Amino acid sequence: MQFVFTPINYNYRISFKQLLLSISSILLLAFSAGAQTTNGTIKGTVKTSDGNPAEFVNVVLTDTKLGATAGQTGHFTIKNVPTGNYTIVASYIGLQTQTKQVTVTAGETATINFVLTEGAKDLQEVYVKSAKHNKFLKKETEDVARLPLKNLENPQVYSVVTSELMKEQIVTSYVDGFKNIPGTGVPLVYNNGRTTLLSRGFVTGNFIRNSVAGYNFNAIDPADIEKIEAIKGPTGTLFNSSLASFGGLFNRVTKQPNEWAKSEITYQTGSFDLNRLTADVNLPLNKDKTVLFRVNAALHNEHSFQDAGFNRSIFVAPSITFHVNDRLTVDIDAEIGNGNATSAYRLAPDVSAKATIHNVKDLGIDYKRSFANNGVDYLSRQIDIYSLINYKISENWKSQTMFNKTFSTTTGMVTAFTLVDSTKQIKRQVTQQDYPYYITNVQQNFIGDFKIGHFRNRIVTGIEYYNQKSNWNNVSVTMPSISYIDPGAAYNGFTADKISALVNAAAPKAGDYVQNNQSSYAAYLSDVFNITDRLNAMASIRIDRFVNKGAYTPADGKTTGNFSQTAWSPKFGLVYQLAKDQISLFGNYMNGFNNVSATSFDNTPFKPQYANQWEAGVKVDAWDHKISSTISYYDISVTNTTMDDPAHPGFSTQAGTQLSKGIEAELIANPVSGLNIVAGFAYNDSKITSAAPGTNLQGLRPANSGPARLANLWISYRITQGVVQGLGFGAGGNYGSDSYQTNTTKFKFTIPSYTTVDATVFYDQPKYRIGFKLDNLTNEKYWSFRLAPQNPTRGTLSMSIKF
């Protein structure tokens, strides 16, 4: 199927007065609809067996479309119920479903109360107490350790951003959700929409989806994201090192089908001609609810705040779950996306001996100039197929088989700009490219939970195969330089026709078309051993065989860079719970590695890079899950670091070591009903501790390590009872200290510190939701590592219908 995108010009502006009138009209219609006479009403409460309110529980009348969701106090109301006798069902993942009978009489209110007990299911289904009070707290996951391990039992640090938090913040871009993760910084957007962020001072990609390879070379749409998991530190034991950094990894977990029919349609509009329509449709396909279906979809159109630039995409993510029997469950889902966009802004400073400017603010370059053209664009395509087979072998063992197949490609023109500040000129390079990637990932895990004597063991052992193929077809040309202070009429000469003429005139080179093929074969074992009910130890090990078949150029039949490497990765951890299920002390040693494919002058094969982390800290989950916090200190040392070989330009040398150490702190709190707080702080001290002579890097912070200090805060309050129940407000922001784009003993180029402030107001009801968000209230000017200007003040209106 071929999708063709044509430019759409939205020439409209929404005034603040018109926006208020629109919101008022919608609210009046909603209140009018709610005031109409009904046949009957059902009210009640839902509590758990410990007497606490059970928020988010679904209460439905069988064989009808009527139902409600319990609020934060556990109360629910179902209006407009025709008279008669009904079966009413209360259900939530991890709680025992309860069924009762109710009779509805015209003009009267029937009261039904539920008390639900927890069921004996997997960890992420059983441990739901946090959702009853703190809706942004969903730390319990099997993804991090691949085991049924609670956060307080896990010696590793990780953060989770929930779909509820992203909805409250009206997230329309996947990377906006990372504002809530300590230490991630300003997103780095590449020429084709692919994004990376920081983790403990290391650039970290978004290559993992549902715990296996989800390599997306293009932009990621957030429509089907259930949560984002940021797993910190070298993770070479249980995850493919090709998809993680020494600082950790980001795992995007997608929405899966569930047992109740529920749908939501959302339209969002706002600054920069944003028009976004999303749909989330979930329904069982049979009465026994053994076949479940869900589809998430998005249509997105948005222009840049600059004078050129756009992003248009269509995205569909269907998923289906088969409960074959009590032992066997099969999940199959897909992500299918097509996009059309202009290349991300990318600017390199002048680092020559004549350079005089050392701070992006001193350039004098217009913040809103793109130096590009909407006709210089590219097309992207993404198809990601995923399957998971869970089979219960016995009461103590289960088999987990995962398979992922990904196709991702970018076709068109991407840009890169370089400054010559001595002449106030900007050079614009364009690459005509066709980059298809083909990924295959297969994992087979066996997970056990059993006792040896009085000691509990939780074990995962498995094997993994990963293959990545890519075909790079590209030709790069450079357009005539222009003044970046006063470009004049030459500014309009950056057109696709002129670029194509230069591409066609370029002399063919063997490297214009390159084929790459690499594979890895791994086996791993991890065991969590409970010495007492408060003290447990973790020991893990992984072996990887990496085979890179090199870069093959069909034009001359040559292959370069082919090599094979074998690497071991151990991991150890200890956890002691000072207060059972409330406070734990933890420590870990973790190891990770990266296979090195750079070329040395004498063609000597490089060794794998290794990272060794020591970490200690405290985790808190107290006051009935209303307070959750993690504070830790880490020390990561990296050996076999590669860097440019100053004695042989164009080659690399493996003579470096790097140290990255720091403190991370996170708080997720719900101190009183309706009030939620998400806060984080990260301090990172990174330096090159050993560098090859002539590289001018010894003792300096790597430029791509980002700001040394990063902080995030979000505070929101939702009224939980009364006539305006569901009305809420939120505010927060992000801070980053100054950082470097270039940092050597000969030249430094600084990116200044920044502080952004965001705010939102929303009205959330069982059948609809209206929200308005302002990002960057103070209109702060700030930049990414690639010197890309970030959005100024931006408003977004979101309207949802739930049924």
PDB file of N, CA, C and O in Angstrom, residues 460-522:
ATOM      1  N   VAL A 460      15.294 -16.706  35.336  1.00  0.00           N
ATOM      2  CA  VAL A 460      15.018 -16.617  33.912  1.00  0.00           C
ATOM      3  C   VAL A 460      16.268 -17.055  33.172  1.00  0.00           C
ATOM      4  O   VAL A 460      17.380 -16.633  33.495  1.00  0.00           O
ATOM      5  N   THR A 461      16.086 -17.942  32.226  1.00  0.00           N
ATOM      6  CA  THR A 461      17.173 -18.360  31.361  1.00  0.00           C
ATOM      7  C   THR A 461      16.660 -18.369  29.938  1.00  0.00           C
ATOM      8  O   THR A 461      15.500 -18.718  29.680  1.00  0.00           O
ATOM      9  N   GLY A 462      17.510 -17.940  29.024  1.00  0.00           N
ATOM     10  CA  GLY A 462      17.021 -17.840  27.664  1.00  0.00           C
ATOM     11  C   GLY A 462      18.113 -17.706  26.633  1.00  0.00           C
ATOM     12  O   GLY A 462      19.307 -17.604  26.948  1.00  0.00           O
ATOM     13  N   ILE A 463      17.673 -17.703  25.382  1.00  0.00           N
ATOM     14  CA  ILE A 463      18.563 -17.489  24.244  1.00  0.00           C
ATOM     15  C   ILE A 463      17.933 -16.421  23.352  1.00  0.00           C
ATOM     16  O   ILE A 463      16.721 -16.212  23.355  1.00  0.00           O
ATOM     17  N   GLU A 464      18.785 -15.724  22.593  1.00  0.00           N
ATOM     18  CA  GLU A 464      18.297 -14.644  21.738  1.00  0.00           C
ATOM     19  C   GLU A 464      19.080 -14.617  20.430  1.00  0.00           C
ATOM     20  O   GLU A 464      20.306 -14.813  20.410  1.00  0.00           O
ATOM     21  N   TYR A 465      18.355 -14.360  19.350  1.00  0.00           N
ATOM     22  CA  TYR A 465      18.961 -14.149  18.027  1.00  0.00           C
ATOM     23  C   TYR A 465      18.521 -12.790  17.521  1.00  0.00           C
ATOM     24  O   TYR A 465      17.331 -12.450  17.572  1.00  0.00           O
ATOM     25  N   TYR A 466      19.486 -12.027  17.032  1.00  0.00           N
ATOM     26  CA  TYR A 466      19.196 -10.696  16.496  1.00  0.00           C
ATOM     27  C   TYR A 466      19.947 -10.512  15.180  1.00  0.00           C
ATOM     28  O   TYR A 466      21.131 -10.832  15.074  1.00  0.00           O
ATOM     29  N   ASN A 467      19.226  -9.994  14.171  1.00  0.00           N
ATOM     30  CA  ASN A 467      19.852  -9.724  12.878  1.00  0.00           C
ATOM     31  C   ASN A 467      19.388  -8.362  12.372  1.00  0.00           C
ATOM     32  O   ASN A 467      18.206  -8.032  12.443  1.00  0.00           O
ATOM     33  N   GLN A 468      20.335  -7.594  11.862  1.00  0.00           N
ATOM     34  CA  GLN A 468      20.033  -6.268  11.311  1.00  0.00           C
ATOM     35  C   GLN A 468      20.699  -6.131   9.945  1.00  0.00           C
ATOM     36  O   GLN A 468      21.913  -6.260   9.815  1.00  0.00           O
ATOM     37  N   LYS A 469      19.868  -5.889   8.953  1.00  0.00           N
ATOM     38  CA  LYS A 469      20.359  -5.646   7.594  1.00  0.00           C
ATOM     39  C   LYS A 469      19.942  -4.241   7.167  1.00  0.00           C
ATOM     40  O   LYS A 469      18.859  -3.770   7.522  1.00  0.00           O
ATOM     41  N   SER A 470      20.803  -3.597   6.405  1.00  0.00           N
ATOM     42  CA  SER A 470      20.467  -2.274   5.891  1.00  0.00           C
ATOM     43  C   SER A 470      21.134  -2.064   4.543  1.00  0.00           C
ATOM     44  O   SER A 470      22.221  -2.594   4.284  1.00  0.00           O
ATOM     45  N   ASN A 471      20.459  -1.313   3.707  1.00  0.00           N
ATOM     46  CA  ASN A 471      20.995  -0.950   2.392  1.00  0.00           C
ATOM     47  C   ASN A 471      21.044   0.574   2.309  1.00  0.00           C
ATOM     48  O   ASN A 471      20.005   1.229   2.293  1.00  0.00           O
ATOM     49  N   TRP A 472      22.240   1.124   2.292  1.00  0.00           N
ATOM     50  CA  TRP A 472      22.401   2.571   2.265  1.00  0.00           C
ATOM     51  C   TRP A 472      22.648   3.026   0.830  1.00  0.00           C
ATOM     52  O   TRP A 472      23.654   2.701   0.216  1.00  0.00           O
ATOM     53  N   ASN A 473      21.707   3.784   0.333  1.00  0.00           N
ATOM     54  CA  ASN A 473      21.827   4.347  -1.018  1.00  0.00           C
ATOM     55  C   ASN A 473      21.775   5.854  -0.867  1.00  0.00           C
ATOM     56  O   ASN A 473      20.711   6.409  -0.596  1.00  0.00           O
ATOM     57  N   ASN A 474      22.916   6.526  -1.002  1.00  0.00           N
ATOM     58  CA  ASN A 474      22.913   7.962  -0.756  1.00  0.00           C
ATOM     59  C   ASN A 474      23.954   8.699  -1.588  1.00  0.00           C
ATOM     60  O   ASN A 474      25.017   8.145  -1.895  1.00  0.00           O
ATOM     61  N   VAL A 475      23.602   9.939  -1.926  1.00  0.00           N
ATOM     62  CA  VAL A 475      24.509  10.856  -2.601  1.00  0.00           C
ATOM     63  C   VAL A 475      24.395  12.201  -1.890  1.00  0.00           C
ATOM     64  O   VAL A 475      23.296  12.731  -1.727  1.00  0.00           O
ATOM     65  N   SER A 476      25.537  12.758  -1.465  1.00  0.00           N
ATOM     66  CA  SER A 476      25.542  14.030  -0.756  1.00  0.00           C
ATOM     67  C   SER A 476      26.113  15.135  -1.631  1.00  0.00           C
ATOM     68  O   SER A 476      27.112  14.933  -2.342  1.00  0.00           O
ATOM     69  N   VAL A 477      25.477  16.293  -1.583  1.00  0.00           N
ATOM     70  CA  VAL A 477      25.931  17.472  -2.328  1.00  0.00           C
ATOM     71  C   VAL A 477      25.867  18.678  -1.398  1.00  0.00           C
ATOM     72  O   VAL A 477      25.160  18.665  -0.381  1.00  0.00           O
ATOM     73  N   THR A 478      26.596  19.729  -1.761  1.00  0.00           N
ATOM     74  CA  THR A 478      26.611  20.954  -0.967  1.00  0.00           C
ATOM     75  C   THR A 478      26.119  22.116  -1.812  1.00  0.00           C
ATOM     76  O   THR A 478      26.626  22.359  -2.910  1.00  0.00           O
ATOM     77  N   MET A 479      25.134  22.823  -1.295  1.00  0.00           N
ATOM     78  CA  MET A 479      24.589  23.989  -1.976  1.00  0.00           C
ATOM     79  C   MET A 479      25.504  25.197  -1.742  1.00  0.00           C
ATOM     80  O   MET A 479      26.292  25.228  -0.793  1.00  0.00           O
ATOM     81  N   PRO A 480      25.406  26.221  -2.581  1.00  0.00           N
ATOM     82  CA  PRO A 480      26.217  27.437  -2.378  1.00  0.00           C
ATOM     83  C   PRO A 480      25.942  28.049  -1.003  1.00  0.00           C
ATOM     84  O   PRO A 480      24.804  28.078  -0.526  1.00  0.00           O
ATOM     85  N   SER A 481      26.987  28.534  -0.338  1.00  0.00           N
ATOM     86  CA  SER A 481      26.845  29.147   0.977  1.00  0.00           C
ATOM     87  C   SER A 481      26.110  30.478   0.870  1.00  0.00           C
ATOM     88  O   SER A 481      26.181  31.172  -0.145  1.00  0.00           O
ATOM     89  N   ILE A 482      25.402  30.817   1.967  1.00  0.00           N
ATOM     90  CA  ILE A 482      24.709  32.103   2.036  1.00  0.00           C
ATOM     91  C   ILE A 482      24.961  32.727   3.403  1.00  0.00           C
ATOM     92  O   ILE A 482      25.380  32.045   4.340  1.00  0.00           O
ATOM     93  N   SER A 483      24.707  34.008   3.513  1.00  0.00           N
ATOM     94  CA  SER A 483      24.846  34.694   4.784  1.00  0.00           C
ATOM     95  C   SER A 483      23.738  34.246   5.735  1.00  0.00           C
ATOM     96  O   SER A 483      22.574  34.200   5.354  1.00  0.00           O
ATOM     97  N   TYR A 484      24.112  33.934   6.993  1.00  0.00           N
ATOM     98  CA  TYR A 484      23.068  33.556   7.940  1.00  0.00           C
ATOM     99  C   TYR A 484      22.555  34.766   8.724  1.00  0.00           C
ATOM    100  O   TYR A 484      21.633  34.653   9.513  1.00  0.00           O
ATOM    101  N   ILE A 485      23.156  35.930   8.502  1.00  0.00           N
ATOM    102  CA  ILE A 485      22.664  37.161   9.116  1.00  0.00           C
ATOM    103  C   ILE A 485      21.701  37.883   8.182  1.00  0.00           C
ATOM    104  O   ILE A 485      20.610  38.302   8.591  1.00  0.00           O
ATOM    105  N   ASP A 486      22.081  38.023   6.899  1.00  0.00           N
ATOM    106  CA  ASP A 486      21.241  38.705   5.916  1.00  0.00           C
ATOM    107  C   ASP A 486      21.290  37.920   4.606  1.00  0.00           C
ATOM    108  O   ASP A 486      22.010  38.291   3.680  1.00  0.00           O
ATOM    109  N   PRO A 487      20.529  36.816   4.516  1.00  0.00           N
ATOM    110  CA  PRO A 487      20.651  35.927   3.348  1.00  0.00           C
ATOM    111  C   PRO A 487      20.121  36.521   2.055  1.00  0.00           C
ATOM    112  O   PRO A 487      20.553  36.119   0.974  1.00  0.00           O
ATOM    113  N   GLY A 488      19.144  37.421   2.133  1.00  0.00           N
ATOM    114  CA  GLY A 488      18.597  38.030   0.925  1.00  0.00           C
ATOM    115  C   GLY A 488      17.849  37.036   0.058  1.00  0.00           C
ATOM    116  O   GLY A 488      17.346  36.004   0.518  1.00  0.00           O
ATOM    117  N   ALA A 489      17.783  37.342  -1.258  1.00  0.00           N
ATOM    118  CA  ALA A 489      17.014  36.514  -2.189  1.00  0.00           C
ATOM    119  C   ALA A 489      17.581  35.103  -2.308  1.00  0.00           C
ATOM    120  O   ALA A 489      16.861  34.163  -2.659  1.00  0.00           O
ATOM    121  N   ALA A 490      18.868  34.936  -2.013  1.00  0.00           N
ATOM    122  CA  ALA A 490      19.485  33.608  -2.109  1.00  0.00           C
ATOM    123  C   ALA A 490      18.852  32.613  -1.146  1.00  0.00           C
ATOM    124  O   ALA A 490      18.964  31.399  -1.336  1.00  0.00           O
ATOM    125  N   TYR A 491      18.160  33.131  -0.131  1.00  0.00           N
ATOM    126  CA  TYR A 491      17.509  32.262   0.853  1.00  0.00           C
ATOM    127  C   TYR A 491      16.474  31.350   0.193  1.00  0.00           C
ATOM    128  O   TYR A 491      16.241  30.234   0.652  1.00  0.00           O
ATOM    129  N   ASN A 492      15.859  31.835  -0.887  1.00  0.00           N
ATOM    130  CA  ASN A 492      14.811  31.073  -1.565  1.00  0.00           C
ATOM    131  C   ASN A 492      15.362  30.099  -2.599  1.00  0.00           C
ATOM    132  O   ASN A 492      14.595  29.430  -3.285  1.00  0.00           O
ATOM    133  N   GLY A 493      16.669  30.013  -2.724  1.00  0.00           N
ATOM    134  CA  GLY A 493      17.266  29.148  -3.749  1.00  0.00           C
ATOM    135  C   GLY A 493      17.486  27.724  -3.307  1.00  0.00           C
ATOM    136  O   GLY A 493      18.037  26.910  -4.057  1.00  0.00           O
ATOM    137  N   PHE A 494      17.036  27.402  -2.104  1.00  0.00           N
ATOM    138  CA  PHE A 494      17.224  26.056  -1.565  1.00  0.00           C
ATOM    139  C   PHE A 494      16.027  25.209  -1.969  1.00  0.00           C
ATOM    140  O   PHE A 494      15.075  25.017  -1.212  1.00  0.00           O
ATOM    141  N   THR A 495      16.035  24.681  -3.193  1.00  0.00           N
ATOM    142  CA  THR A 495      14.882  23.966  -3.742  1.00  0.00           C
ATOM    143  C   THR A 495      15.260  22.542  -4.130  1.00  0.00           C
ATOM    144  O   THR A 495      16.436  22.231  -4.380  1.00  0.00           O
ATOM    145  N   ALA A 496      14.247  21.699  -4.204  1.00  0.00           N
ATOM    146  CA  ALA A 496      14.468  20.295  -4.568  1.00  0.00           C
ATOM    147  C   ALA A 496      15.016  20.167  -5.985  1.00  0.00           C
ATOM    148  O   ALA A 496      15.861  19.301  -6.260  1.00  0.00           O
ATOM    149  N   ASP A 497      14.566  21.021  -6.915  1.00  0.00           N
ATOM    150  CA  ASP A 497      15.038  20.949  -8.296  1.00  0.00           C
ATOM    151  C   ASP A 497      16.531  21.241  -8.381  1.00  0.00           C
ATOM    152  O   ASP A 497      17.274  20.546  -9.102  1.00  0.00           O
ATOM    153  N   LYS A 498      16.981  22.270  -7.669  1.00  0.00           N
ATOM    154  CA  LYS A 498      18.404  22.611  -7.714  1.00  0.00           C
ATOM    155  C   LYS A 498      19.257  21.525  -7.062  1.00  0.00           C
ATOM    156  O   LYS A 498      20.363  21.225  -7.516  1.00  0.00           O
ATOM    157  N   ILE A 499      18.734  20.958  -5.976  1.00  0.00           N
ATOM    158  CA  ILE A 499      19.464  19.874  -5.315  1.00  0.00           C
ATOM    159  C   ILE A 499      19.546  18.653  -6.223  1.00  0.00           C
ATOM    160  O   ILE A 499      20.603  18.024  -6.361  1.00  0.00           O
ATOM    161  N   SER A 500      18.430  18.306  -6.863  1.00  0.00           N
ATOM    162  CA  SER A 500      18.411  17.146  -7.764  1.00  0.00           C
ATOM    163  C   SER A 500      19.382  17.317  -8.917  1.00  0.00           C
ATOM    164  O   SER A 500      20.026  16.347  -9.355  1.00  0.00           O
ATOM    165  N   ALA A 501      19.510  18.539  -9.402  1.00  0.00           N
ATOM    166  CA  ALA A 501      20.450  18.802 -10.502  1.00  0.00           C
ATOM    167  C   ALA A 501      21.876  18.524 -10.049  1.00  0.00           C
ATOM    168  O   ALA A 501      22.678  17.940 -10.802  1.00  0.00           O
ATOM    169  N   LEU A 502      22.227  18.930  -8.835  1.00  0.00           N
ATOM    170  CA  LEU A 502      23.571  18.657  -8.317  1.00  0.00           C
ATOM    171  C   LEU A 502      23.781  17.168  -8.086  1.00  0.00           C
ATOM    172  O   LEU A 502      24.872  16.635  -8.342  1.00  0.00           O
ATOM    173  N   VAL A 503      22.739  16.477  -7.579  1.00  0.00           N
ATOM    174  CA  VAL A 503      22.840  15.029  -7.363  1.00  0.00           C
ATOM    175  C   VAL A 503      23.072  14.308  -8.681  1.00  0.00           C
ATOM    176  O   VAL A 503      23.926  13.417  -8.794  1.00  0.00           O
ATOM    177  N   ASN A 504      22.319  14.684  -9.708  1.00  0.00           N
ATOM    178  CA  ASN A 504      22.457  14.036 -11.021  1.00  0.00           C
ATOM    179  C   ASN A 504      23.819  14.298 -11.647  1.00  0.00           C
ATOM    180  O   ASN A 504      24.326  13.480 -12.427  1.00  0.00           O
ATOM    181  N   ALA A 505      24.414  15.464 -11.324  1.00  0.00           N
ATOM    182  CA  ALA A 505      25.710  15.810 -11.907  1.00  0.00           C
ATOM    183  C   ALA A 505      26.879  15.221 -11.130  1.00  0.00           C
ATOM    184  O   ALA A 505      28.019  15.233 -11.626  1.00  0.00           O
ATOM    185  N   ALA A 506      26.630  14.711  -9.933  1.00  0.00           N
ATOM    186  CA  ALA A 506      27.709  14.167  -9.102  1.00  0.00           C
ATOM    187  C   ALA A 506      28.281  12.901  -9.720  1.00  0.00           C
ATOM    188  O   ALA A 506      27.547  12.054 -10.241  1.00  0.00           O
ATOM    189  N   ALA A 507      29.594  12.784  -9.652  1.00  0.00           N
ATOM    190  CA  ALA A 507      30.260  11.594 -10.189  1.00  0.00           C
ATOM    191  C   ALA A 507      29.949  10.385  -9.312  1.00  0.00           C
ATOM    192  O   ALA A 507      30.060  10.463  -8.083  1.00  0.00           O
ATOM    193  N   PRO A 508      29.521   9.266  -9.890  1.00  0.00           N
ATOM    194  CA  PRO A 508      29.197   8.073  -9.088  1.00  0.00           C
ATOM    195  C   PRO A 508      30.421   7.574  -8.321  1.00  0.00           C
ATOM    196  O   PRO A 508      31.549   7.617  -8.812  1.00  0.00           O
ATOM    197  N   LYS A 509      30.209   7.081  -7.097  1.00  0.00           N
ATOM    198  CA  LYS A 509      31.260   6.519  -6.264  1.00  0.00           C
ATOM    199  C   LYS A 509      30.830   5.129  -5.805  1.00  0.00           C
ATOM    200  O   LYS A 509      29.631   4.852  -5.673  1.00  0.00           O
ATOM    201  N   ALA A 510      31.791   4.279  -5.543  1.00  0.00           N
ATOM    202  CA  ALA A 510      31.471   2.917  -5.098  1.00  0.00           C
ATOM    203  C   ALA A 510      30.665   2.929  -3.807  1.00  0.00           C
ATOM    204  O   ALA A 510      29.790   2.093  -3.589  1.00  0.00           O
ATOM    205  N   GLY A 511      30.930   3.927  -2.940  1.00  0.00           N
ATOM    206  CA  GLY A 511      30.263   3.989  -1.654  1.00  0.00           C
ATOM    207  C   GLY A 511      28.872   4.585  -1.689  1.00  0.00           C
ATOM    208  O   GLY A 511      28.240   4.740  -0.627  1.00  0.00           O
ATOM    209  N   ASP A 512      28.352   4.913  -2.887  1.00  0.00           N
ATOM    210  CA  ASP A 512      26.999   5.455  -2.968  1.00  0.00           C
ATOM    211  C   ASP A 512      25.945   4.412  -2.574  1.00  0.00           C
ATOM    212  O   ASP A 512      24.851   4.773  -2.143  1.00  0.00           O
ATOM    213  N   TYR A 513      26.279   3.136  -2.752  1.00  0.00           N
ATOM    214  CA  TYR A 513      25.355   2.069  -2.370  1.00  0.00           C
ATOM    215  C   TYR A 513      26.129   1.035  -1.569  1.00  0.00           C
ATOM    216  O   TYR A 513      27.103   0.443  -2.054  1.00  0.00           O
ATOM    217  N   VAL A 514      25.699   0.831  -0.300  1.00  0.00           N
ATOM    218  CA  VAL A 514      26.412  -0.059   0.618  1.00  0.00           C
ATOM    219  C   VAL A 514      25.407  -0.985   1.299  1.00  0.00           C
ATOM    220  O   VAL A 514      24.341  -0.538   1.755  1.00  0.00           O
ATOM    221  N   GLN A 515      25.739  -2.256   1.393  1.00  0.00           N
ATOM    222  CA  GLN A 515      24.910  -3.235   2.090  1.00  0.00           C
ATOM    223  C   GLN A 515      25.603  -3.648   3.389  1.00  0.00           C
ATOM    224  O   GLN A 515      26.810  -3.916   3.395  1.00  0.00           O
ATOM    225  N   ASN A 516      24.832  -3.676   4.491  1.00  0.00           N
ATOM    226  CA  ASN A 516      25.372  -4.056   5.797  1.00  0.00           C
ATOM    227  C   ASN A 516      24.554  -5.207   6.376  1.00  0.00           C
ATOM    228  O   ASN A 516      23.334  -5.267   6.197  1.00  0.00           O
ATOM    229  N   ASN A 517      25.227  -6.082   7.094  1.00  0.00           N
ATOM    230  CA  ASN A 517      24.563  -7.246   7.680  1.00  0.00           C
ATOM    231  C   ASN A 517      25.300  -7.641   8.955  1.00  0.00           C
ATOM    232  O   ASN A 517      26.486  -7.942   8.928  1.00  0.00           O
ATOM    233  N   GLN A 518      24.587  -7.611  10.085  1.00  0.00           N
ATOM    234  CA  GLN A 518      25.206  -8.013  11.341  1.00  0.00           C
ATOM    235  C   GLN A 518      24.227  -8.837  12.162  1.00  0.00           C
ATOM    236  O   GLN A 518      23.021  -8.637  12.099  1.00  0.00           O
ATOM    237  N   SER A 519      24.771  -9.775  12.936  1.00  0.00           N
ATOM    238  CA  SER A 519      23.959 -10.665  13.752  1.00  0.00           C
ATOM    239  C   SER A 519      24.598 -10.848  15.112  1.00  0.00           C
ATOM    240  O   SER A 519      25.813 -10.676  15.277  1.00  0.00           O
ATOM    241  N   SER A 520      23.761 -11.215  16.087  1.00  0.00           N
ATOM    242  CA  SER A 520      24.285 -11.590  17.402  1.00  0.00           C
ATOM    243  C   SER A 520      23.511 -12.794  17.913  1.00  0.00           C
ATOM    244  O   SER A 520      22.309 -12.931  17.670  1.00  0.00           O
ATOM    245  N   TYR A 521      24.224 -13.655  18.639  1.00  0.00           N
ATOM    246  CA  TYR A 521      23.653 -14.864  19.230  1.00  0.00           C
ATOM    247  C   TYR A 521      23.990 -14.824  20.719  1.00  0.00           C
ATOM    248  O   TYR A 521      25.159 -14.662  21.103  1.00  0.00           O
ATOM    249  N   ALA A 522      22.988 -14.947  21.566  1.00  0.00           N
ATOM    250  CA  ALA A 522      23.225 -14.760  22.990  1.00  0.00           C
ATOM    251  C   ALA A 522      22.525 -15.825  23.815  1.00  0.00           C
ATOM    252  O   ALA A 522      21.484 -16.369  23.419  1.00  0.00           O
TER     253      ALA A 522
END
